[in-house]
XYZ file of C-alpha atoms in Angstrom:
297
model
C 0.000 0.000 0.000
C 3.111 2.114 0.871
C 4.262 1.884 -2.505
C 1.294 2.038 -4.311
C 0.755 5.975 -2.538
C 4.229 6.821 -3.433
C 3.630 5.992 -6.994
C 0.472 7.794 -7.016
C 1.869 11.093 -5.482
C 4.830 10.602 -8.158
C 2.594 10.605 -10.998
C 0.592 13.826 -9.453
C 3.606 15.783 -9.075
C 4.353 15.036 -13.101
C 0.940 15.727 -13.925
C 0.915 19.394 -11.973
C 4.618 20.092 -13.480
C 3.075 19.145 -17.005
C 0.018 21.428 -16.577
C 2.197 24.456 -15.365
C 4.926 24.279 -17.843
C 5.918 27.352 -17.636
C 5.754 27.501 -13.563
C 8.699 27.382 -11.639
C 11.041 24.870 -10.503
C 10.357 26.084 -7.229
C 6.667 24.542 -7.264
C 8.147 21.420 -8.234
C 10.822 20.845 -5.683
C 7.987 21.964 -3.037
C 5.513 19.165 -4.624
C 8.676 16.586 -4.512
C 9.671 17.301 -0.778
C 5.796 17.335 0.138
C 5.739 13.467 -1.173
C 9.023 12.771 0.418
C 7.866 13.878 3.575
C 4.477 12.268 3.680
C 6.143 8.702 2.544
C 8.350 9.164 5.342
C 5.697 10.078 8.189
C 4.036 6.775 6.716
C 6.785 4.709 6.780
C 7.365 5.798 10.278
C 3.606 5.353 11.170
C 4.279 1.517 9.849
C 7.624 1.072 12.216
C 5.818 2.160 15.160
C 2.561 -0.124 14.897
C 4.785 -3.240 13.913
C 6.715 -2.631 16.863
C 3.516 -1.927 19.149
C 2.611 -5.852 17.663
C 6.286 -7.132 18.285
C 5.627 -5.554 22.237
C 1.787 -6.630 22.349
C 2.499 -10.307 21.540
C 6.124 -10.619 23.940
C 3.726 -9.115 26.844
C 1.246 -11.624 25.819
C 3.643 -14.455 25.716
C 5.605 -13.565 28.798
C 2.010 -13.385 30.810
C 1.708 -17.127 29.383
C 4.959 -17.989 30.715
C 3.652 -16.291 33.861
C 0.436 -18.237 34.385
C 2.696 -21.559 34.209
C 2.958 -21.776 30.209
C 1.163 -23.787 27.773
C -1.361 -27.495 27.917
C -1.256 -28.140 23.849
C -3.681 -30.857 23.597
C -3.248 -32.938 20.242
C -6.900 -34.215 18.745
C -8.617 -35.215 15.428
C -10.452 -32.414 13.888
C -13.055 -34.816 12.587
C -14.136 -36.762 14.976
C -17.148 -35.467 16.571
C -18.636 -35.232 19.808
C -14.752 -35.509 20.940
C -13.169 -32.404 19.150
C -13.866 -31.173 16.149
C -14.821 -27.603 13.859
C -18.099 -26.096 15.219
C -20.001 -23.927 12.877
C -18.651 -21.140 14.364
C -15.310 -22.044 12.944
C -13.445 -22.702 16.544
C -12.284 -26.314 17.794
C -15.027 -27.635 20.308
C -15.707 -30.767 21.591
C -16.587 -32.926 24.973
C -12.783 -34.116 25.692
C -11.956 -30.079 23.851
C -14.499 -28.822 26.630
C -12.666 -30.800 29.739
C -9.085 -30.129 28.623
C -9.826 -26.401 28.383
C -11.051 -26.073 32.236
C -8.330 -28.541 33.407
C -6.125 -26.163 31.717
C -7.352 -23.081 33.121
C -7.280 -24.729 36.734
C -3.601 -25.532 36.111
C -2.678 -21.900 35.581
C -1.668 -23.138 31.832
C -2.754 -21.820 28.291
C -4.791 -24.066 26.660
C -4.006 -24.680 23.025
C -5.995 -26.970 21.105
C -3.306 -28.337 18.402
C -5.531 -30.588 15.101
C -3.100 -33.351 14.217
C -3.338 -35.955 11.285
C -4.225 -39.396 13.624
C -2.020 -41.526 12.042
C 1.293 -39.130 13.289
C 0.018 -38.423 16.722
C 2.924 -40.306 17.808
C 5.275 -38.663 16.208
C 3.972 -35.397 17.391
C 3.806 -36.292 21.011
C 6.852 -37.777 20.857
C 8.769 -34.496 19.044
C 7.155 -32.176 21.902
C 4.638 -30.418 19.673
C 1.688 -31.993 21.815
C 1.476 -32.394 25.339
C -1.060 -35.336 25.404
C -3.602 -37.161 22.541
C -6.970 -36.282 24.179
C -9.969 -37.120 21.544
C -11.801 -40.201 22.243
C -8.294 -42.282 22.492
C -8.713 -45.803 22.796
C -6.472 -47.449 25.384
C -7.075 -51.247 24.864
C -3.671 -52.727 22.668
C -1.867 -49.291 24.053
C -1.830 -49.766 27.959
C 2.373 -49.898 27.944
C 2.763 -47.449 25.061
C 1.631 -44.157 27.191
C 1.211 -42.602 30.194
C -2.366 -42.728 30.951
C -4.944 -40.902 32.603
C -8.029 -43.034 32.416
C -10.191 -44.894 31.503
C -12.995 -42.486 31.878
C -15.508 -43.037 28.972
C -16.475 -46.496 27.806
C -16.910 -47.246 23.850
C -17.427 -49.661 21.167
C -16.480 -50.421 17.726
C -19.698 -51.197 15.513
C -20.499 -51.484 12.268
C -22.451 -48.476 10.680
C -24.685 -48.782 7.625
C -27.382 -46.927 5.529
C -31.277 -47.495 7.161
C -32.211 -49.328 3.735
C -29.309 -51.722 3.758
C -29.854 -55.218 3.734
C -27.107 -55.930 6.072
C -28.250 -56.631 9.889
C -25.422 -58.962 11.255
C -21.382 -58.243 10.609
C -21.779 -61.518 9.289
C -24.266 -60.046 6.249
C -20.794 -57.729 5.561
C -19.869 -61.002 3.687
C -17.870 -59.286 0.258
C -19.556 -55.831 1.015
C -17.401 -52.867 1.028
C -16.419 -51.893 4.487
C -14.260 -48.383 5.373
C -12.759 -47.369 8.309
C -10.093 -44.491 9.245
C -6.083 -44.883 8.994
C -4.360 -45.955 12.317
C -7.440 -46.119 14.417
C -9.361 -48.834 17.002
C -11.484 -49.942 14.573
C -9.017 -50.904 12.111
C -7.009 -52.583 14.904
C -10.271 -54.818 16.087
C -10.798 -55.379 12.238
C -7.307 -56.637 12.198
C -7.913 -58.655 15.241
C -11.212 -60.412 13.796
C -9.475 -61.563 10.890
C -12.287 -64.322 10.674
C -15.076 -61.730 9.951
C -12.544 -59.290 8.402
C -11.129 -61.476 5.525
C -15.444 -62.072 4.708
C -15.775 -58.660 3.638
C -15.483 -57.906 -0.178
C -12.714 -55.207 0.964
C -11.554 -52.853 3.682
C -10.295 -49.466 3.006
C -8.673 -46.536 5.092
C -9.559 -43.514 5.031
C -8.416 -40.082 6.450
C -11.467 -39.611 8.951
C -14.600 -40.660 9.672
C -16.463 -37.827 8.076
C -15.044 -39.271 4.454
C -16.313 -43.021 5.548
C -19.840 -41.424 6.392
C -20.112 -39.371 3.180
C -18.663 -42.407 0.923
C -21.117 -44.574 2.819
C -23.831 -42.202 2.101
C -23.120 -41.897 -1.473
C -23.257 -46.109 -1.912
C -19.192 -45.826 -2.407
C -19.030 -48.652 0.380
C -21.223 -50.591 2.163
C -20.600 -50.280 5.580
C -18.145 -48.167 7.977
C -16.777 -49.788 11.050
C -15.919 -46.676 13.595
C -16.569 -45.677 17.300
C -19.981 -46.245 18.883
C -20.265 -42.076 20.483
C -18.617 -40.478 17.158
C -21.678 -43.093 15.460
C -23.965 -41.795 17.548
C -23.484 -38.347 17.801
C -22.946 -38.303 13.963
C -26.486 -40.197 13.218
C -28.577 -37.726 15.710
C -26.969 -34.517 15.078
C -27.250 -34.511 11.164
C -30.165 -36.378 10.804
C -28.155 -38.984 8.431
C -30.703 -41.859 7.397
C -28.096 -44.595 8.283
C -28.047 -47.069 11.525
C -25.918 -48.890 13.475
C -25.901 -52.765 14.524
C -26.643 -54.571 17.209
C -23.553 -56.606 17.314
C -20.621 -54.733 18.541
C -16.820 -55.216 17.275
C -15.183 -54.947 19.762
C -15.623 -53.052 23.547
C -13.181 -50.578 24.379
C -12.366 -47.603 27.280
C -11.111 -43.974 26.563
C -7.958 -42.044 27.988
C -5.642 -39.355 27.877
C -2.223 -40.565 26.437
C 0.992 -38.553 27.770
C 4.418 -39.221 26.464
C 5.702 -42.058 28.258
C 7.310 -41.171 31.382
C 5.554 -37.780 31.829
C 3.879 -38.928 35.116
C 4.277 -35.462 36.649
C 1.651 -33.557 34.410
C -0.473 -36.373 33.735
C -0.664 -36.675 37.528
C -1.627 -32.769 37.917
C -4.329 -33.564 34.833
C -5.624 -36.063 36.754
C -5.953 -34.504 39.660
C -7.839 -31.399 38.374
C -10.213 -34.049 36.361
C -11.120 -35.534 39.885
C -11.987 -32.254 41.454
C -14.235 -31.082 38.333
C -15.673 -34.497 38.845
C -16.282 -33.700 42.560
C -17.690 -30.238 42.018
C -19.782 -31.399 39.535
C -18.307 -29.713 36.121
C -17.640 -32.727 34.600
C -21.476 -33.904 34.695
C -22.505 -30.504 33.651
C -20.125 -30.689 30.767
C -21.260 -34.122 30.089
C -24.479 -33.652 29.868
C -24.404 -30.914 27.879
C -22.398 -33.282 25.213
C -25.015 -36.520 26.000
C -28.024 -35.537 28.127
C -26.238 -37.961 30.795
C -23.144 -38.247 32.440
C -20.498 -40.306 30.552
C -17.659 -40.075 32.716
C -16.404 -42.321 34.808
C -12.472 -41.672 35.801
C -11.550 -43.458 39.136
């Protein structure tokens, strides 16, 4: 924008000096200092407010650093009711919703941090998260974290459209069945290897919000995914699919620290139990699923 003025003031001062042709060069010089001097009360305008933002955000920082620094919990954008994009645009979520007051207890900034599931454990383990908190499944992964948990209990089911024919897993027999990259699902699939090697094929997706949509659109014939991301997914958009009976698999939720980092997954923990005492956690809960869900010990 700086530049664009300069050029414009430029071309006046040529225009004016070709109207007056036979003015002086005195009314020239005055035009070309009168530009100098304005670009250079602009460019010093500019200095000043980027260094009012350099001063704004170290003050802003160092009063982070103050309250204790930073709680940068690492989740899946797209897995609702966990933590996901509301329509407002921000990151929300049930797990979102308890990590943010367990932050602000702990005197820490909360920083919700999406992550692509499949390198969570590369980002815990490089420092950019401080825990995996989105509906993480601890069964196959008790000695591979430090946990806090189990507080939430969850299956692994099948999900299909309401006019399938399929009612049983069994039914899945060489059907199309998607679930996401890296997830519990695809581990019980793995496990089941007796139903699993029935199905016509299996293919991983990014998230679960793909599945549902390629599920929708008759691109597969079933998805296998979490019983609460099912649920939430079916009620809240009115999708005209079900889930079965039979379960996959049963499973319990937790918060996954780096291994080793007993000290604030111990503080985490012991914020969770007094929102649990005062009651926050139910009111949180049942704001997420008209009951209360969690169940930490």
């Amino acid at each position: 924008m700086k530049n664009r003025r300069l050029i414009s003031m430029t071309m006046a001062a040529v225009m004016v000096g070709g109207l007056a042709a036979c003015g002086s060069s005195g009314s020239a010089a005055a035009t070309t200092a009168a530009a100098t001097t304005a670009a250079a009360t602009e460019a010093a305008t500019t200095a000043a407010a980027t260094e009012a933002a350099k001063e704004t955000t170290a003050a802003a920082t160092e009063a982070a650093g103050a309250e204790g620094g930073s709680f940068i919990v690492g989740f899946d954008q797209e897995f609702p009711p966990m933590g996901f994009v509301g329509d407002d645009g921000q990151y929300t979520g049930f797990d979102l919703d308890l990590a943010k007051e367990v932050a602000s207890r702990l005197s820490l900034t909360y920083v919700p941090q999406p992550i692509n599931w499949d390198a969570k454990d590369m980002e815990l383990e490089s420092g950019n998260i401080d825990c995996i908190w989105n509906g993480f499944t601890m069964q196959g992964r008790e000695d591979d974290y430090t946990w806090v948990g189990p507080y939430m209990a969850n299956n692994q089911v099948f999900v299909v459209n309401e006019d399938s024919d399929v009612q049983t897993p069994a039914d899945l027999a060489g059907k199309a069945v998607e679930v996401q990259k890296d997830s519990s699902g695809l581990d019980a699939l793995n496990d089941n290897t007796a139903l699993s090697s029935t199905f016509g094929s299996v293919v991983e997706v990014a998230d679960y919000n793909t599945a549902l949509m390629d599920l929708e659109a008759g691109a597969c014939d079933a998805v296998c995914m979490d019983s609460i991301v099912a649920g939430y997914q079916i009620t809240s958009s009115g999708k005209k699919m079900r889930i079965l009976d039979e379960t996959l698999s049963a499973e319990e939720y937790g918060i996954g620290f780096k291994k080793g980092n007993d000290e604030l997954a111990g503080k985490v923990k012991d914020a969770l139990m007094e929102m649990q005492s005062d009651g926050t956690v139910e009111k949180i809960s049942n704001e997420w699923f008209g009951s209360n869900v969690f169940t930490l010990k």
